[in-house]
PDB file of C-alpha atoms in Angstrom:
ATOM      1  CA  MET A 918      27.450-175.769  -6.626  1.00  0.00           C
ATOM      2  CA  ILE A 919      27.923-172.294  -4.975  1.00  0.00           C
ATOM      3  CA  THR A 920      24.769-170.274  -4.834  1.00  0.00           C
ATOM      4  CA  VAL A 921      25.671-166.321  -4.506  1.00  0.00           C
ATOM      5  CA  ASN A 922      22.424-165.017  -3.059  1.00  0.00           C
ATOM      6  CA  LEU A 923      22.453-160.717  -4.468  1.00  0.00           C
ATOM      7  CA  LEU A 924      20.853-158.294  -2.343  1.00  0.00           C
ATOM      8  CA  PRO A 925      18.672-155.936  -4.450  1.00  0.00           C
ATOM      9  CA  HIS A 926      20.031-153.577  -4.340  1.00  0.00           C
ATOM     10  CA  GLU A 927      22.679-155.379  -6.247  1.00  0.00           C
ATOM     11  CA  ARG A 928      20.263-157.042  -8.424  1.00  0.00           C
ATOM     12  CA  ARG A 929      19.102-153.704  -9.868  1.00  0.00           C
ATOM     13  CA  LYS A 930      22.225-152.463 -10.607  1.00  0.00           C
ATOM     14  CA  ALA A 931      23.122-155.379 -12.542  1.00  0.00           C
ATOM     15  CA  ARG A 932      19.465-155.103 -14.591  1.00  0.00           C
ATOM     16  CA  SER A 933      20.799-151.397 -15.706  1.00  0.00           C
ATOM     17  CA  PRO A 934      22.847-151.906 -18.106  1.00  0.00           C
ATOM     18  CA  MET A 935      21.067-153.488 -19.957  1.00  0.00           C
ATOM     19  CA  MET A 936      17.626-151.702 -19.376  1.00  0.00           C
ATOM     20  CA  ALA A 937      19.708-149.165 -20.463  1.00  0.00           C
ATOM     21  CA  GLN A 938      20.894-150.614 -23.490  1.00  0.00           C
ATOM     22  CA  TYR A 939      17.053-151.856 -24.266  1.00  0.00           C
ATOM     23  CA  LEU A 940      15.607-148.179 -23.880  1.00  0.00           C
ATOM     24  CA  ALA A 941      18.603-147.151 -26.636  1.00  0.00           C
ATOM     25  CA  ILE A 942      17.689-149.146 -28.897  1.00  0.00           C
ATOM     26  CA  ALA A 943      14.493-148.810 -28.732  1.00  0.00           C
ATOM     27  CA  GLY A 944      14.986-144.547 -28.703  1.00  0.00           C
ATOM     28  CA  THR A 945      16.965-145.895 -32.540  1.00  0.00           C
ATOM     29  CA  ALA A 946      14.184-147.820 -33.611  1.00  0.00           C
ATOM     30  CA  VAL A 947      11.388-144.923 -32.787  1.00  0.00           C
ATOM     31  CA  VAL A 948      13.209-142.532 -34.386  1.00  0.00           C
ATOM     32  CA  VAL A 949      14.218-144.478 -37.180  1.00  0.00           C
ATOM     33  CA  GLY A 950      10.462-144.939 -37.469  1.00  0.00           C
ATOM     34  CA  LEU A 951       9.917-141.735 -37.475  1.00  0.00           C
ATOM     35  CA  VAL A 952      12.376-140.865 -40.091  1.00  0.00           C
ATOM     36  CA  ILE A 953      11.205-143.325 -42.479  1.00  0.00           C
ATOM     37  CA  MET A 954       7.414-142.075 -42.100  1.00  0.00           C
ATOM     38  CA  GLY A 955       8.596-138.758 -42.795  1.00  0.00           C
ATOM     39  CA  THR A 956      10.391-139.928 -45.519  1.00  0.00           C
ATOM     40  CA  VAL A 957       7.505-142.063 -46.749  1.00  0.00           C
ATOM     41  CA  TYR A 958       4.750-138.785 -45.739  1.00  0.00           C
ATOM     42  CA  ALA A 959       7.282-136.255 -48.333  1.00  0.00           C
ATOM     43  CA  ASN A 960       6.733-138.145 -50.749  1.00  0.00           C
ATOM     44  CA  MET A 961       3.298-139.131 -51.156  1.00  0.00           C
ATOM     45  CA  GLN A 962       3.609-134.971 -50.535  1.00  0.00           C
ATOM     46  CA  LEU A 963       5.620-134.493 -53.240  1.00  0.00           C
ATOM     47  CA  ARG A 964       4.511-137.558 -55.537  1.00  0.00           C
ATOM     48  CA  ASN A 965       0.955-135.054 -54.666  1.00  0.00           C
ATOM     49  CA  GLN A 966       2.262-131.848 -56.115  1.00  0.00           C
ATOM     50  CA  GLU A 967       4.415-133.720 -58.744  1.00  0.00           C
ATOM     51  CA  GLN A 968       0.933-135.240 -60.067  1.00  0.00           C
ATOM     52  CA  ARG A 969      -0.717-131.375 -59.424  1.00  0.00           C
ATOM     53  CA  VAL A 970       2.379-130.177 -61.327  1.00  0.00           C
ATOM     54  CA  GLU A 971       0.724-132.739 -64.323  1.00  0.00           C
ATOM     55  CA  THR A 972      -2.266-131.705 -64.060  1.00  0.00           C
ATOM     56  CA  LEU A 973      -1.742-128.177 -64.282  1.00  0.00           C
ATOM     57  CA  THR A 974       0.559-128.310 -67.223  1.00  0.00           C
ATOM     58  CA  LEU A 975      -2.058-130.675 -69.191  1.00  0.00           C
ATOM     59  CA  ARG A 976      -4.781-128.087 -68.748  1.00  0.00           C
ATOM     60  CA  SER A 977      -2.314-125.453 -69.381  1.00  0.00           C
ATOM     61  CA  ALA A 978      -2.112-126.904 -72.965  1.00  0.00           C
ATOM     62  CA  GLU A 979      -5.553-127.125 -73.482  1.00  0.00           C
ATOM     63  CA  LEU A 980      -5.848-123.546 -72.670  1.00  0.00           C
ATOM     64  CA  ASP A 981      -3.151-122.635 -74.917  1.00  0.00           C
ATOM     65  CA  VAL A 982      -5.002-124.495 -77.871  1.00  0.00           C
ATOM     66  CA  GLU A 983      -8.268-123.357 -76.762  1.00  0.00           C
ATOM     67  CA  LEU A 984      -6.988-120.177 -76.601  1.00  0.00           C
ATOM     68  CA  GLU A 985      -4.786-120.901 -80.288  1.00  0.00           C
ATOM     69  CA  GLU A 986      -8.734-121.249 -81.218  1.00  0.00           C
ATOM     70  CA  VAL A 987     -10.908-118.719 -80.004  1.00  0.00           C
ATOM     71  CA  ARG A 988      -7.951-115.758 -81.728  1.00  0.00           C
ATOM     72  CA  ALA A 989      -8.029-117.860 -84.874  1.00  0.00           C
ATOM     73  CA  LEU A 990     -11.742-116.980 -84.853  1.00  0.00           C
ATOM     74  CA  GLU A 991     -11.110-113.957 -84.313  1.00  0.00           C
ATOM     75  CA  ASN A 992      -9.697-113.634 -86.932  1.00  0.00           C
ATOM     76  CA  LYS A 993     -11.751-115.005 -88.841  1.00  0.00           C
ATOM     77  CA  LYS A 994     -14.091-112.863 -87.548  1.00  0.00           C
ATOM     78  CA  ALA A 995     -12.539-110.036 -88.979  1.00  0.00           C
ATOM     79  CA  LEU A 996     -11.710-111.034 -91.889  1.00  0.00           C
ATOM     80  CA  LEU A 997     -15.389-111.500 -92.643  1.00  0.00           C
ATOM     81  CA  SER A 998     -15.776-108.335 -91.136  1.00  0.00           C
ATOM     82  CA  SER A 999     -13.078-106.647 -93.321  1.00  0.00           C
ATOM     83  CA  LYS A1000     -14.072-108.485 -96.382  1.00  0.00           C
ATOM     84  CA  GLU A1001     -17.972-106.962 -95.630  1.00  0.00           C
ATOM     85  CA  ARG A1002     -16.890-103.751 -95.376  1.00  0.00           C
ATOM     86  CA  VAL A1003     -15.189-103.796 -98.506  1.00  0.00           C
ATOM     87  CA  ILE A1004     -18.806-105.048-100.066  1.00  0.00           C
ATOM     88  CA  LYS A1005     -20.446-103.029 -99.324  1.00  0.00           C
ATOM     89  CA  ILE A1006     -18.182-100.203-100.051  1.00  0.00           C
ATOM     90  CA  LEU A1007     -18.093-101.570-103.522  1.00  0.00           C
ATOM     91  CA  ALA A1008     -21.827-101.826-103.300  1.00  0.00           C
ATOM     92  CA  GLY A1009     -21.722 -98.339-102.841  1.00  0.00           C
ATOM     93  CA  GLN A1010     -19.836 -96.814-104.832  1.00  0.00           C
ATOM     94  CA  ARG A1011     -21.146 -99.147-107.841  1.00  0.00           C
ATOM     95  CA  LEU A1012     -22.820 -98.012-110.661  1.00  0.00           C
ATOM     96  CA  ASN A1013     -24.109 -98.290-113.688  1.00  0.00           C
ATOM     97  CA  TRP A1014     -21.622 -96.770-116.240  1.00  0.00           C
ATOM     98  CA  ALA A1015     -23.348 -97.053-119.563  1.00  0.00           C
ATOM     99  CA  PRO A1016     -26.517 -95.105-119.190  1.00  0.00           C
ATOM    100  CA  LYS A1017     -23.658 -92.229-117.430  1.00  0.00           C
ATOM    101  CA  LEU A1018     -22.023 -92.161-120.219  1.00  0.00           C
ATOM    102  CA  PHE A1019     -24.692 -91.846-122.808  1.00  0.00           C
ATOM    103  CA  GLU A1020     -26.751 -89.449-120.600  1.00  0.00           C
ATOM    104  CA  LEU A1021     -23.575 -87.504-120.492  1.00  0.00           C
ATOM    105  CA  ALA A1022     -22.554 -87.316-124.462  1.00  0.00           C
ATOM    106  CA  SER A1023     -26.103 -85.257-124.503  1.00  0.00           C
ATOM    107  CA  LEU A1024     -25.152 -82.420-122.023  1.00  0.00           C
ATOM    108  CA  VAL A1025     -21.675 -82.111-123.878  1.00  0.00           C
ATOM    109  CA  PRO A1026     -22.249 -78.322-125.230  1.00  0.00           C
ATOM    110  CA  ASN A1027     -22.047 -77.378-129.162  1.00  0.00           C
ATOM    111  CA  GLY A1028     -18.583 -76.621-129.892  1.00  0.00           C
ATOM    112  CA  VAL A1029     -16.739 -79.344-126.991  1.00  0.00           C
ATOM    113  CA  TRP A1030     -15.527 -82.563-127.929  1.00  0.00           C
ATOM    114  CA  LEU A1031     -14.800 -84.634-125.158  1.00  0.00           C
ATOM    115  CA  GLU A1032     -10.735 -86.610-124.922  1.00  0.00           C
ATOM    116  CA  SER A1033     -11.259 -88.880-122.055  1.00  0.00           C
ATOM    117  CA  MET A1034     -12.314 -90.067-118.484  1.00  0.00           C
ATOM    118  CA  TYR A1035     -10.592 -91.420-115.148  1.00  0.00           C
ATOM    119  CA  ILE A1036     -11.633 -92.143-111.939  1.00  0.00           C
ATOM    120  CA  LYS A1037      -9.773 -91.288-108.747  1.00  0.00           C
ATOM    121  CA  GLY A1038      -9.051 -91.199-105.607  1.00  0.00           C
ATOM    122  CA  ASP A1039      -8.315 -88.466-102.890  1.00  0.00           C
ATOM    123  CA  ARG A1040      -6.858 -88.994 -99.497  1.00  0.00           C
ATOM    124  CA  VAL A1041      -9.659 -87.161 -97.517  1.00  0.00           C
ATOM    125  CA  LYS A1042      -9.917 -86.517 -94.086  1.00  0.00           C
ATOM    126  CA  LYS A1043     -13.410 -86.454 -92.257  1.00  0.00           C
ATOM    127  CA  THR A1044     -14.760 -86.648 -88.651  1.00  0.00           C
ATOM    128  CA  ARG A1045     -17.607 -88.738 -87.527  1.00  0.00           C
ATOM    129  CA  LYS A1046     -19.115 -88.523 -83.310  1.00  0.00           C
ATOM    130  CA  GLU A1047     -19.611 -92.053 -81.773  1.00  0.00           C
ATOM    131  CA  GLU A1048     -20.600 -93.807 -78.880  1.00  0.00           C
ATOM    132  CA  VAL A1049     -17.812 -94.643 -76.410  1.00  0.00           C
ATOM    133  CA  PRO A1050     -17.577 -98.083 -74.872  1.00  0.00           C
ATOM    134  CA  GLY A1051     -18.422 -98.982 -71.629  1.00  0.00           C
ATOM    135  CA  SER A1052     -19.939 -94.980 -70.566  1.00  0.00           C
ATOM    136  CA  LYS A1053     -23.563 -95.465 -70.078  1.00  0.00           C
ATOM    137  CA  ASP A1054     -24.237 -93.769 -66.987  1.00  0.00           C
ATOM    138  CA  ALA A1055     -27.608 -94.947 -64.494  1.00  0.00           C
ATOM    139  CA  GLN A1056     -29.798 -93.809 -67.023  1.00  0.00           C
ATOM    140  CA  GLY A1057     -28.858 -95.846 -69.793  1.00  0.00           C
ATOM    141  CA  LYS A1058     -27.579 -92.502 -71.858  1.00  0.00           C
ATOM    142  CA  PRO A1059     -23.723 -93.122 -74.020  1.00  0.00           C
ATOM    143  CA  LYS A1060     -20.775 -90.529 -73.957  1.00  0.00           C
ATOM    144  CA  PHE A1061     -20.085 -89.242 -77.365  1.00  0.00           C
ATOM    145  CA  ARG A1062     -16.841 -88.209 -78.614  1.00  0.00           C
ATOM    146  CA  GLN A1063     -15.429 -86.688 -82.537  1.00  0.00           C
ATOM    147  CA  LYS A1064     -13.546 -89.425 -83.771  1.00  0.00           C
ATOM    148  CA  THR A1065     -11.090 -88.064 -86.612  1.00  0.00           C
ATOM    149  CA  TYR A1066     -10.833 -90.749 -89.480  1.00  0.00           C
ATOM    150  CA  TYR A1067      -9.762 -90.468 -93.602  1.00  0.00           C
ATOM    151  CA  VAL A1068     -11.468 -92.298 -95.883  1.00  0.00           C
ATOM    152  CA  ILE A1069     -10.933 -92.277-100.167  1.00  0.00           C
ATOM    153  CA  GLN A1070     -12.917 -90.150-101.950  1.00  0.00           C
ATOM    154  CA  LYS A1071     -13.530 -91.172-105.370  1.00  0.00           C
ATOM    155  CA  ARG A1072     -13.855 -88.559-108.092  1.00  0.00           C
ATOM    156  CA  LEU A1073     -14.723 -88.719-111.935  1.00  0.00           C
ATOM    157  CA  VAL A1074     -12.740 -86.796-113.971  1.00  0.00           C
ATOM    158  CA  ILE A1075     -13.321 -85.164-117.920  1.00  0.00           C
ATOM    159  CA  GLU A1076     -11.001 -83.496-120.102  1.00  0.00           C
ATOM    160  CA  ALA A1077     -12.614 -81.664-122.925  1.00  0.00           C
ATOM    161  CA  ILE A1078     -11.330 -79.292-125.646  1.00  0.00           C
ATOM    162  CA  THR A1079     -13.049 -76.703-128.015  1.00  0.00           C
ATOM    163  CA  ASP A1080     -11.640 -74.130-130.228  1.00  0.00           C
ATOM    164  CA  ASP A1081     -14.121 -71.483-130.141  1.00  0.00           C
ATOM    165  CA  LEU A1082     -11.989 -69.852-128.063  1.00  0.00           C
ATOM    166  CA  THR A1083     -14.075 -66.635-128.194  1.00  0.00           C
ATOM    167  CA  ASN A1084     -16.680 -68.072-126.038  1.00  0.00           C
ATOM    168  CA  LYS A1085     -14.074 -71.024-123.679  1.00  0.00           C
ATOM    169  CA  ALA A1086     -15.779 -69.811-120.477  1.00  0.00           C
ATOM    170  CA  ALA A1087     -19.450 -69.764-121.957  1.00  0.00           C
ATOM    171  CA  LEU A1088     -19.037 -73.032-123.119  1.00  0.00           C
ATOM    172  CA  VAL A1089     -17.407 -74.380-119.845  1.00  0.00           C
ATOM    173  CA  GLY A1090     -20.237 -73.041-117.600  1.00  0.00           C
ATOM    174  CA  GLN A1091     -22.922 -74.223-119.794  1.00  0.00           C
ATOM    175  CA  PHE A1092     -21.321 -77.651-119.827  1.00  0.00           C
ATOM    176  CA  ILE A1093     -21.122 -77.871-115.707  1.00  0.00           C
ATOM    177  CA  SER A1094     -24.742 -75.853-115.791  1.00  0.00           C
ATOM    178  CA  ASN A1095     -25.591 -79.122-117.979  1.00  0.00           C
ATOM    179  CA  ILE A1096     -24.505 -81.521-115.569  1.00  0.00           C
ATOM    180  CA  ASN A1097     -26.675 -79.757-112.694  1.00  0.00           C
ATOM    181  CA  LYS A1098     -29.707 -79.568-114.301  1.00  0.00           C
ATOM    182  CA  ASN A1099     -29.645 -83.118-115.371  1.00  0.00           C
ATOM    183  CA  ALA A1100     -30.703 -85.159-112.055  1.00  0.00           C
ATOM    184  CA  SER A1101     -31.003 -88.235-113.684  1.00  0.00           C
ATOM    185  CA  PHE A1102     -26.966 -87.759-114.275  1.00  0.00           C
ATOM    186  CA  SER A1103     -26.161 -85.691-111.273  1.00  0.00           C
ATOM    187  CA  ARG A1104     -27.546 -87.340-108.592  1.00  0.00           C
ATOM    188  CA  ASP A1105     -24.732 -89.745-108.364  1.00  0.00           C
ATOM    189  CA  PHE A1106     -22.117 -86.999-107.453  1.00  0.00           C
ATOM    190  CA  SER A1107     -21.951 -84.377-105.788  1.00  0.00           C
ATOM    191  CA  ASN A1108     -19.142 -81.347-105.780  1.00  0.00           C
ATOM    192  CA  LEU A1109     -18.664 -80.417-109.356  1.00  0.00           C
ATOM    193  CA  GLY A1110     -16.340 -78.075-110.570  1.00  0.00           C
ATOM    194  CA  GLY A1111     -12.512 -77.978-109.717  1.00  0.00           C
ATOM    195  CA  VAL A1112     -11.521 -76.804-113.499  1.00  0.00           C
ATOM    196  CA  GLU A1113      -8.590 -76.652-114.259  1.00  0.00           C
ATOM    197  CA  ALA A1114      -8.243 -75.037-118.112  1.00  0.00           C
ATOM    198  CA  ARG A1115      -4.797 -73.797-120.042  1.00  0.00           C
ATOM    199  CA  GLU A1116      -4.914 -73.111-123.644  1.00  0.00           C
ATOM    200  CA  GLU A1117      -2.223 -74.717-125.712  1.00  0.00           C
ATOM    201  CA  HIS A1118      -1.624 -76.396-129.644  1.00  0.00           C
ATOM    202  CA  TRP A1119      -4.033 -78.891-130.189  1.00  0.00           C
ATOM    203  CA  VAL A1120      -1.239 -81.791-130.614  1.00  0.00           C
ATOM    204  CA  LEU A1121       1.214 -81.146-127.910  1.00  0.00           C
ATOM    205  CA  ASN A1122       4.559 -79.620-129.619  1.00  0.00           C
ATOM    206  CA  ASP A1123       3.232 -79.175-132.467  1.00  0.00           C
ATOM    207  CA  ASP A1124       3.476 -75.668-132.793  1.00  0.00           C
ATOM    208  CA  THR A1125       2.005 -76.221-136.748  1.00  0.00           C
ATOM    209  CA  SER A1126      -1.822 -77.520-135.202  1.00  0.00           C
ATOM    210  CA  PRO A1127      -4.533 -75.554-134.014  1.00  0.00           C
ATOM    211  CA  LEU A1128      -4.919 -73.517-130.847  1.00  0.00           C
ATOM    212  CA  VAL A1129      -7.844 -74.923-128.440  1.00  0.00           C
ATOM    213  CA  TRP A1130      -8.773 -74.451-125.145  1.00  0.00           C
ATOM    214  CA  ARG A1131      -8.011 -77.794-123.159  1.00  0.00           C
ATOM    215  CA  PHE A1132      -9.878 -78.219-119.634  1.00  0.00           C
ATOM    216  CA  LYS A1133     -10.994 -80.342-116.878  1.00  0.00           C
ATOM    217  CA  ILE A1134     -14.093 -80.556-114.671  1.00  0.00           C
ATOM    218  CA  SER A1135     -14.375 -83.219-111.857  1.00  0.00           C
ATOM    219  CA  MET A1136     -17.283 -84.004-109.236  1.00  0.00           C
ATOM    220  CA  ASP A1137     -17.138 -87.035-106.332  1.00  0.00           C
ATOM    221  CA  ILE A1138     -18.837 -89.547-107.239  1.00  0.00           C
ATOM    222  CA  ASN A1139     -21.570 -90.367-103.783  1.00  0.00           C
ATOM    223  CA  THR A1140     -21.430 -93.211-102.099  1.00  0.00           C
ATOM    224  CA  ARG A1141     -24.469 -95.031-101.726  1.00  0.00           C
ATOM    225  CA  GLY A1142     -26.020 -96.474 -98.022  1.00  0.00           C
ATOM    226  CA  GLY A1143     -23.592 -94.238 -96.478  1.00  0.00           C
ATOM    227  CA  ALA A1144     -20.303 -96.906 -96.837  1.00  0.00           C
ATOM    228  CA  GLU A1145     -17.022 -95.530 -96.795  1.00  0.00           C
ATOM    229  CA  GLU A1146     -13.792 -96.436 -97.481  1.00  0.00           C
ATOM    230  CA  GLU A1147     -12.213 -96.135 -94.298  1.00  0.00           C
ATOM    231  CA  ILE A1148      -8.530 -96.364 -94.780  1.00  0.00           C
ATOM    232  CA  GLY A1149      -7.703 -95.922 -90.589  1.00  0.00           C
ATOM    233  CA  PRO A1150      -8.005 -93.102 -88.426  1.00  0.00           C
ATOM    234  CA  ALA A1151      -6.365 -89.145 -88.052  1.00  0.00           C
ATOM    235  CA  ARG A1152      -3.246 -89.137 -86.363  1.00  0.00           C
ATOM    236  CA  GLY A1153      -1.731 -85.618 -86.156  1.00  0.00           C
ATOM    237  CA  ARG A1154      -1.928 -82.727 -89.038  1.00  0.00           C
ATOM    238  CA  GLY A1155      -4.535 -84.264 -91.670  1.00  0.00           C
TER     239      GLY A1155
END
């Protein structure tokens, strides 16, 4: 057997390639391990983000449902407020017409005959002072502004005739005076007037029928309890 004894520096040279290979393998393993760990961490972060997105999406959907419920409640509240306003308006403008008509019949002068009565609505522009929301100062005093709006003002129109052409003006004046002096009848009306009159044949387009003085008077129907039938804000010229 032949034994070869290597010197120390020769043994180091012999181990260097093996050491270098081992170190290379170890370095590669470390890099791969770091990559795997980084990938796992990234996947965990991605999963966490996905779960957060799912949670937020679910919460958003729940908030949308709650928002719809709030909107539905607000719409219902607005509808109920509108109905309440209409009821107040109707209650405020409701008259017991049976006694009114009985009283009116007693106010018609001799020589005058009623032909018809009806109620018409006029679009009227009004203003009122209202508080500006959120305008209270340090002392709690609010600011006010003028609001311009439109309402429907209902008027009672009475059409009548007389064949006394000599005293026609006096009879119309007496009729108006009788209404004004009757407190029971006139308390539910105001702005009596608006007289329109003309002389014409009693039967229109019939020259053989007698001439009469046909006239109409009108008066505002007062609302009760201050209820007004507001139909919207006034914009521009009214």
